[in-house]
mmCIF file of C-alpha atoms in Angstrom:
data_model
loop_
_atom_site.group_PDB
_atom_site.id
_atom_site.type_symbol
_atom_site.label_atom_id
_atom_site.label_comp_id
_atom_site.label_asym_id
_atom_site.label_seq_id
_atom_site.Cartn_x
_atom_site.Cartn_y
_atom_site.Cartn_z
ATOM 1 C CA GLY O 1 -8.813 -10.760 10.006
ATOM 2 C CA GLU O 2 -5.533 -11.099 8.192
ATOM 3 C CA ASN O 3 -2.206 -10.427 9.909
ATOM 4 C CA VAL O 4 0.997 -9.928 7.923
ATOM 5 C CA GLU O 5 4.445 -9.962 9.488
ATOM 6 C CA GLN O 6 7.495 -8.782 7.557
ATOM 7 C CA HIS O 7 11.183 -9.389 8.278
ATOM 8 C CA PRO O 8 13.709 -7.919 8.532
ATOM 9 C CA SER O 9 12.740 -4.336 9.303
ATOM 10 C CA THR O 10 16.080 -3.092 7.956
ATOM 11 C CA LEU O 11 18.509 -4.715 5.539
ATOM 12 C CA SER O 12 21.855 -3.452 4.327
ATOM 13 C CA VAL O 13 23.735 -5.141 1.458
ATOM 14 C CA GLN O 14 26.704 -4.398 -0.762
ATOM 15 C CA GLU O 15 26.029 -3.499 -4.361
ATOM 16 C CA GLY O 16 25.875 -6.677 -6.415
ATOM 17 C CA ASP O 17 24.764 -8.875 -3.527
ATOM 18 C CA SER O 18 21.307 -10.423 -3.215
ATOM 19 C CA ALA O 19 18.585 -9.295 -0.829
ATOM 20 C CA VAL O 20 15.736 -11.387 0.570
ATOM 21 C CA ILE O 21 12.695 -10.072 2.439
ATOM 22 C CA LYS O 22 10.214 -12.466 4.013
ATOM 23 C CA CYS O 23 6.546 -12.159 4.948
ATOM 24 C CA THR O 24 4.147 -14.466 6.714
ATOM 25 C CA TYR O 25 0.369 -14.247 6.697
ATOM 26 C CA SER O 26 -2.344 -15.800 8.827
ATOM 27 C CA ASP O 27 -5.529 -16.014 6.736
ATOM 28 C CA SER O 28 -5.724 -19.066 4.479
ATOM 29 C CA ALA O 29 -8.315 -17.190 2.371
ATOM 30 C CA SER O 30 -5.634 -14.758 1.159
ATOM 31 C CA ASN O 31 -4.974 -15.394 -2.518
ATOM 32 C CA TYR O 32 -2.987 -12.422 -3.821
ATOM 33 C CA PHE O 33 0.397 -11.219 -2.601
ATOM 34 C CA PRO O 34 1.871 -7.991 -3.999
ATOM 35 C CA TRP O 35 5.124 -6.225 -3.231
ATOM 36 C CA TYR O 36 5.377 -2.429 -3.295
ATOM 37 C CA LYS O 37 8.512 -0.284 -3.382
ATOM 38 C CA GLN O 38 8.505 3.163 -1.804
ATOM 39 C CA GLU O 39 11.439 5.480 -2.355
ATOM 40 C CA LEU O 40 12.016 8.235 0.169
ATOM 41 C CA GLY O 41 9.228 10.824 -0.009
ATOM 42 C CA LYS O 42 7.537 9.072 -2.922
ATOM 43 C CA ARG O 43 4.395 7.027 -3.409
ATOM 44 C CA PRO O 44 4.398 3.211 -3.170
ATOM 45 C CA GLN O 45 4.690 1.472 -6.540
ATOM 46 C CA LEU O 46 3.851 -2.127 -7.386
ATOM 47 C CA ILE O 47 6.966 -4.044 -8.418
ATOM 48 C CA ILE O 48 5.765 -7.641 -8.539
ATOM 49 C CA ASP O 49 2.841 -9.764 -7.412
ATOM 50 C CA ILE O 50 1.868 -13.407 -7.200
ATOM 51 C CA ARG O 51 -1.344 -15.343 -6.911
ATOM 52 C CA SER O 52 -1.966 -18.304 -4.663
ATOM 53 C CA ASN O 53 -2.023 -20.788 -7.556
ATOM 54 C CA VAL O 54 1.571 -19.932 -8.503
ATOM 55 C CA GLY O 55 4.688 -20.870 -6.545
ATOM 56 C CA GLU O 56 7.196 -18.489 -8.099
ATOM 57 C CA LYS O 57 7.301 -15.472 -10.381
ATOM 58 C CA LYS O 58 10.283 -13.646 -11.793
ATOM 59 C CA ASP O 59 10.753 -10.269 -13.460
ATOM 60 C CA GLN O 60 14.368 -9.531 -14.404
ATOM 61 C CA ARG O 61 16.270 -9.115 -11.114
ATOM 62 C CA ILE O 62 13.200 -9.484 -8.937
ATOM 63 C CA ALA O 63 11.462 -12.708 -7.961
ATOM 64 C CA VAL O 64 8.739 -13.669 -5.516
ATOM 65 C CA THR O 65 8.173 -17.133 -4.053
ATOM 66 C CA LEU O 66 5.079 -18.362 -2.234
ATOM 67 C CA ASN O 67 4.653 -21.297 0.118
ATOM 68 C CA LYS O 68 0.928 -21.650 0.725
ATOM 69 C CA THR O 69 1.303 -24.521 3.152
ATOM 70 C CA ALA O 70 3.598 -22.541 5.419
ATOM 71 C CA LYS O 71 1.773 -19.246 4.682
ATOM 72 C CA HIS O 72 4.876 -17.319 3.768
ATOM 73 C CA PHE O 73 6.180 -15.502 0.716
ATOM 74 C CA SER O 74 9.475 -13.827 -0.065
ATOM 75 C CA LEU O 75 10.931 -11.128 -2.307
ATOM 76 C CA HIS O 76 14.313 -11.832 -3.849
ATOM 77 C CA ILE O 77 16.406 -9.101 -5.468
ATOM 78 C CA THR O 78 19.575 -10.208 -7.237
ATOM 79 C CA GLU O 79 22.533 -8.084 -8.336
ATOM 80 C CA THR O 80 21.367 -5.207 -6.161
ATOM 81 C CA GLN O 81 22.031 -1.642 -7.292
ATOM 82 C CA PRO O 82 22.005 1.627 -5.316
ATOM 83 C CA GLU O 83 18.672 2.557 -6.924
ATOM 84 C CA ASP O 84 17.133 -0.495 -5.236
ATOM 85 C CA SER O 85 17.482 1.386 -1.933
ATOM 86 C CA ALA O 86 13.927 1.980 -0.678
ATOM 87 C CA VAL O 87 11.294 0.665 1.703
ATOM 88 C CA TYR O 88 9.604 -2.512 0.487
ATOM 89 C CA PHE O 89 6.120 -3.538 1.633
ATOM 90 C CA CYS O 90 4.474 -6.909 1.241
ATOM 91 C CA ALA O 91 0.720 -7.365 1.408
ATOM 92 C CA ALA O 92 -1.846 -10.140 1.487
ATOM 93 C CA ILE O 93 -5.339 -9.836 0.088
ATOM 94 C CA GLY O 94 -8.347 -12.116 0.384
ATOM 95 C CA ASN O 95 -12.079 -11.354 0.401
ATOM 96 C CA ASN O 96 -11.284 -7.612 0.077
ATOM 97 C CA ASP O 97 -9.361 -7.815 3.370
ATOM 98 C CA MET O 98 -6.025 -6.197 2.521
ATOM 99 C CA ARG O 99 -3.193 -6.067 5.026
ATOM 100 C CA PHE O 100 0.320 -4.728 4.550
ATOM 101 C CA GLY O 101 3.493 -5.698 6.313
ATOM 102 C CA ALA O 102 5.319 -3.033 8.333
ATOM 103 C CA GLY O 103 7.985 -2.592 5.660
ATOM 104 C CA THR O 104 11.685 -3.322 5.153
ATOM 105 C CA ARG O 105 14.167 -0.506 4.632
ATOM 106 C CA LEU O 106 16.738 -1.791 2.147
ATOM 107 C CA THR O 107 20.024 0.057 1.789
ATOM 108 C CA VAL O 108 22.395 -0.897 -1.025
ATOM 109 C CA LYS O 109 25.928 0.350 -0.399
ATOM 110 C CA PRO O 110 27.986 1.246 -3.465
ATOM 111 C CA ASN A 1 -3.247 10.841 -17.942
ATOM 112 C CA ALA A 2 -2.595 12.435 -14.565
ATOM 113 C CA GLY A 3 -3.174 9.107 -12.770
ATOM 114 C CA VAL A 4 -4.213 9.488 -9.127
ATOM 115 C CA THR A 5 -4.214 13.077 -7.865
ATOM 116 C CA GLN A 6 -4.364 13.964 -4.180
ATOM 117 C CA THR A 7 -4.812 17.382 -2.629
ATOM 118 C CA PRO A 8 -3.558 18.986 -0.498
ATOM 119 C CA LYS A 9 0.041 17.742 -0.150
ATOM 120 C CA PHE A 10 0.392 19.142 3.358
ATOM 121 C CA GLN A 11 -2.168 20.175 5.974
ATOM 122 C CA VAL A 12 -2.028 21.270 9.595
ATOM 123 C CA LEU A 13 -5.208 21.107 11.665
ATOM 124 C CA LYS A 14 -6.155 21.899 15.212
ATOM 125 C CA THR A 15 -7.866 19.259 17.301
ATOM 126 C CA GLY A 16 -11.583 19.242 16.563
ATOM 127 C CA GLN A 17 -11.348 20.810 13.124
ATOM 128 C CA SER A 18 -12.812 19.091 10.114
ATOM 129 C CA MET A 19 -11.427 18.763 6.629
ATOM 130 C CA THR A 20 -11.655 16.780 3.427
ATOM 131 C CA LEU A 21 -8.766 15.145 1.619
ATOM 132 C CA GLN A 22 -9.420 15.035 -2.103
ATOM 133 C CA CYS A 23 -8.612 12.143 -4.416
ATOM 134 C CA ALA A 24 -9.318 11.956 -8.130
ATOM 135 C CA GLN A 25 -8.293 9.496 -10.834
ATOM 136 C CA ASP A 26 -8.641 9.749 -14.598
ATOM 137 C CA MET A 27 -8.067 6.076 -15.448
ATOM 138 C CA ASN A 28 -11.726 5.022 -15.171
ATOM 139 C CA HIS A 29 -10.847 2.709 -12.292
ATOM 140 C CA GLU A 30 -13.739 1.207 -10.364
ATOM 141 C CA TYR A 31 -11.744 0.487 -7.198
ATOM 142 C CA MET A 32 -10.535 3.347 -5.014
ATOM 143 C CA SER A 33 -9.196 3.285 -1.481
ATOM 144 C CA TRP A 34 -7.618 5.312 1.311
ATOM 145 C CA TYR A 35 -4.660 4.297 3.489
ATOM 146 C CA ARG A 36 -2.783 5.845 6.321
ATOM 147 C CA GLN A 37 0.935 5.293 6.755
ATOM 148 C CA ASP A 38 2.476 5.541 10.177
ATOM 149 C CA PRO A 39 6.120 4.855 11.069
ATOM 150 C CA GLY A 40 6.753 1.161 11.691
ATOM 151 C CA MET A 41 3.189 0.166 10.798
ATOM 152 C CA GLY A 42 3.101 0.023 7.047
ATOM 153 C CA LEU A 43 -0.054 0.982 5.201
ATOM 154 C CA ARG A 44 -3.454 0.465 6.793
ATOM 155 C CA LEU A 45 -6.684 0.475 4.827
ATOM 156 C CA ILE A 46 -9.231 3.047 6.020
ATOM 157 C CA HIS A 47 -12.104 2.798 3.512
ATOM 158 C CA TYR A 48 -12.531 1.498 0.023
ATOM 159 C CA SER A 49 -15.032 1.623 -2.836
ATOM 160 C CA VAL A 50 -15.653 -0.843 -5.652
ATOM 161 C CA GLY A 51 -17.714 1.606 -7.697
ATOM 162 C CA ALA A 52 -19.830 4.756 -7.617
ATOM 163 C CA GLY A 53 -22.336 4.648 -4.773
ATOM 164 C CA ILE A 54 -20.563 1.771 -2.984
ATOM 165 C CA THR A 55 -18.225 2.171 -0.013
ATOM 166 C CA ASP A 56 -17.008 -0.145 2.712
ATOM 167 C CA GLN A 57 -14.815 -0.060 5.780
ATOM 168 C CA GLY A 58 -11.250 -1.210 5.963
ATOM 169 C CA GLU A 59 -9.006 -2.003 8.901
ATOM 170 C CA VAL A 60 -9.076 1.437 10.600
ATOM 171 C CA PRO A 61 -12.291 3.302 9.626
ATOM 172 C CA ASN A 62 -13.115 5.107 12.887
ATOM 173 C CA GLY A 63 -12.992 8.903 12.637
ATOM 174 C CA TYR A 64 -13.198 8.932 8.841
ATOM 175 C CA ASN A 65 -16.059 9.148 6.369
ATOM 176 C CA VAL A 66 -16.068 8.610 2.627
ATOM 177 C CA SER A 67 -18.474 8.888 -0.282
ATOM 178 C CA ARG A 68 -18.261 7.901 -3.947
ATOM 179 C CA SER A 69 -20.703 9.921 -6.031
ATOM 180 C CA THR A 70 -18.660 9.584 -9.247
ATOM 181 C CA THR A 71 -16.189 7.055 -10.623
ATOM 182 C CA GLU A 72 -13.433 9.701 -10.623
ATOM 183 C CA ASP A 73 -13.594 11.085 -7.077
ATOM 184 C CA PHE A 74 -13.237 9.534 -3.628
ATOM 185 C CA PRO A 75 -12.899 12.170 -0.882
ATOM 186 C CA LEU A 76 -11.926 11.313 2.687
ATOM 187 C CA ARG A 77 -13.512 13.385 5.456
ATOM 188 C CA LEU A 78 -12.195 13.900 8.973
ATOM 189 C CA LEU A 79 -15.178 15.131 10.976
ATOM 190 C CA SER A 80 -13.345 16.093 14.179
ATOM 191 C CA ALA A 81 -9.586 15.762 13.851
ATOM 192 C CA ALA A 82 -7.577 14.187 16.673
ATOM 193 C CA PRO A 83 -3.786 14.075 17.206
ATOM 194 C CA SER A 84 -3.955 10.292 16.623
ATOM 195 C CA GLN A 85 -4.894 11.072 13.020
ATOM 196 C CA THR A 86 -1.527 12.681 12.352
ATOM 197 C CA SER A 87 -0.207 10.556 9.507
ATOM 198 C CA VAL A 88 0.559 10.378 5.808
ATOM 199 C CA TYR A 89 -2.547 9.533 3.798
ATOM 200 C CA PHE A 90 -2.468 7.795 0.436
ATOM 201 C CA CYS A 91 -5.279 7.335 -2.017
ATOM 202 C CA ALA A 92 -5.048 4.469 -4.495
ATOM 203 C CA SER A 93 -7.077 3.077 -7.370
ATOM 204 C CA SER A 94 -7.187 -0.069 -9.471
ATOM 205 C CA TYR A 95 -8.865 -1.325 -12.630
ATOM 206 C CA ARG A 96 -9.646 -4.471 -10.653
ATOM 207 C CA THR A 97 -12.430 -4.457 -8.072
ATOM 208 C CA ASP A 98 -10.563 -6.575 -5.551
ATOM 209 C CA GLY A 99 -7.800 -4.123 -4.634
ATOM 210 C CA GLU A 100 -5.106 -5.756 -6.717
ATOM 211 C CA LYS A 101 -2.510 -3.809 -8.721
ATOM 212 C CA LEU A 102 -2.931 -0.478 -6.959
ATOM 213 C CA PHE A 103 -1.880 2.894 -8.362
ATOM 214 C CA PHE A 104 -1.121 5.301 -5.531
ATOM 215 C CA GLY A 105 -1.417 9.063 -5.310
ATOM 216 C CA SER A 106 1.474 11.185 -4.059
ATOM 217 C CA GLY A 107 0.183 11.390 -0.499
ATOM 218 C CA THR A 108 -1.017 14.018 1.997
ATOM 219 C CA GLN A 109 1.031 14.784 5.100
ATOM 220 C CA LEU A 110 -1.477 15.667 7.833
ATOM 221 C CA SER A 111 -0.557 17.033 11.241
ATOM 222 C CA VAL A 112 -3.177 17.493 13.955
ATOM 223 C CA LEU A 113 -2.059 19.710 16.831
#
């Protein structure tokens, strides 16, 4: 089955700086890679996703890049704001086999 | 639309007790699923359904049963609760049948003593 590793487990940045979270996956059949944001005590919410036929996708301050050859994908947040503080989860899906990374706790210091 | 509704929000069980976590969605989504969230382990898929009458196992199905008699409801049953099932449980649904673009419920905090 699929195995997803996520790094780092915690990340602290100053407001205005960029943040990068990386994930690797093992199953070459995986073809969809979402990122979910979970604020403290809240439900996870989809913030961006990418399919295996696309190398990069951007939505305002958030971008995701995918390297299929190396089996890794990354979340990039630019101009971070305190409200970006949350736990971020990556996931990989293929053939209805869905696996999540362990999460990254991002703290943005004002 | 209420979205995905989970009940209860909190539950404490004794070892060996049974209970059902309820999940309902009003978005006419075919795909519904259950996850457990444990510290340091992210979300793990327990069971999922791609439509009424169809269910399948996820990564960690042991100790849990599900059924999907209607499009709206997808209850999760713990037949004999164990302390290892202490966790936060999330239900999610999607208009896609492959688990993409999930909408999550607000979660159920379950403690098994």
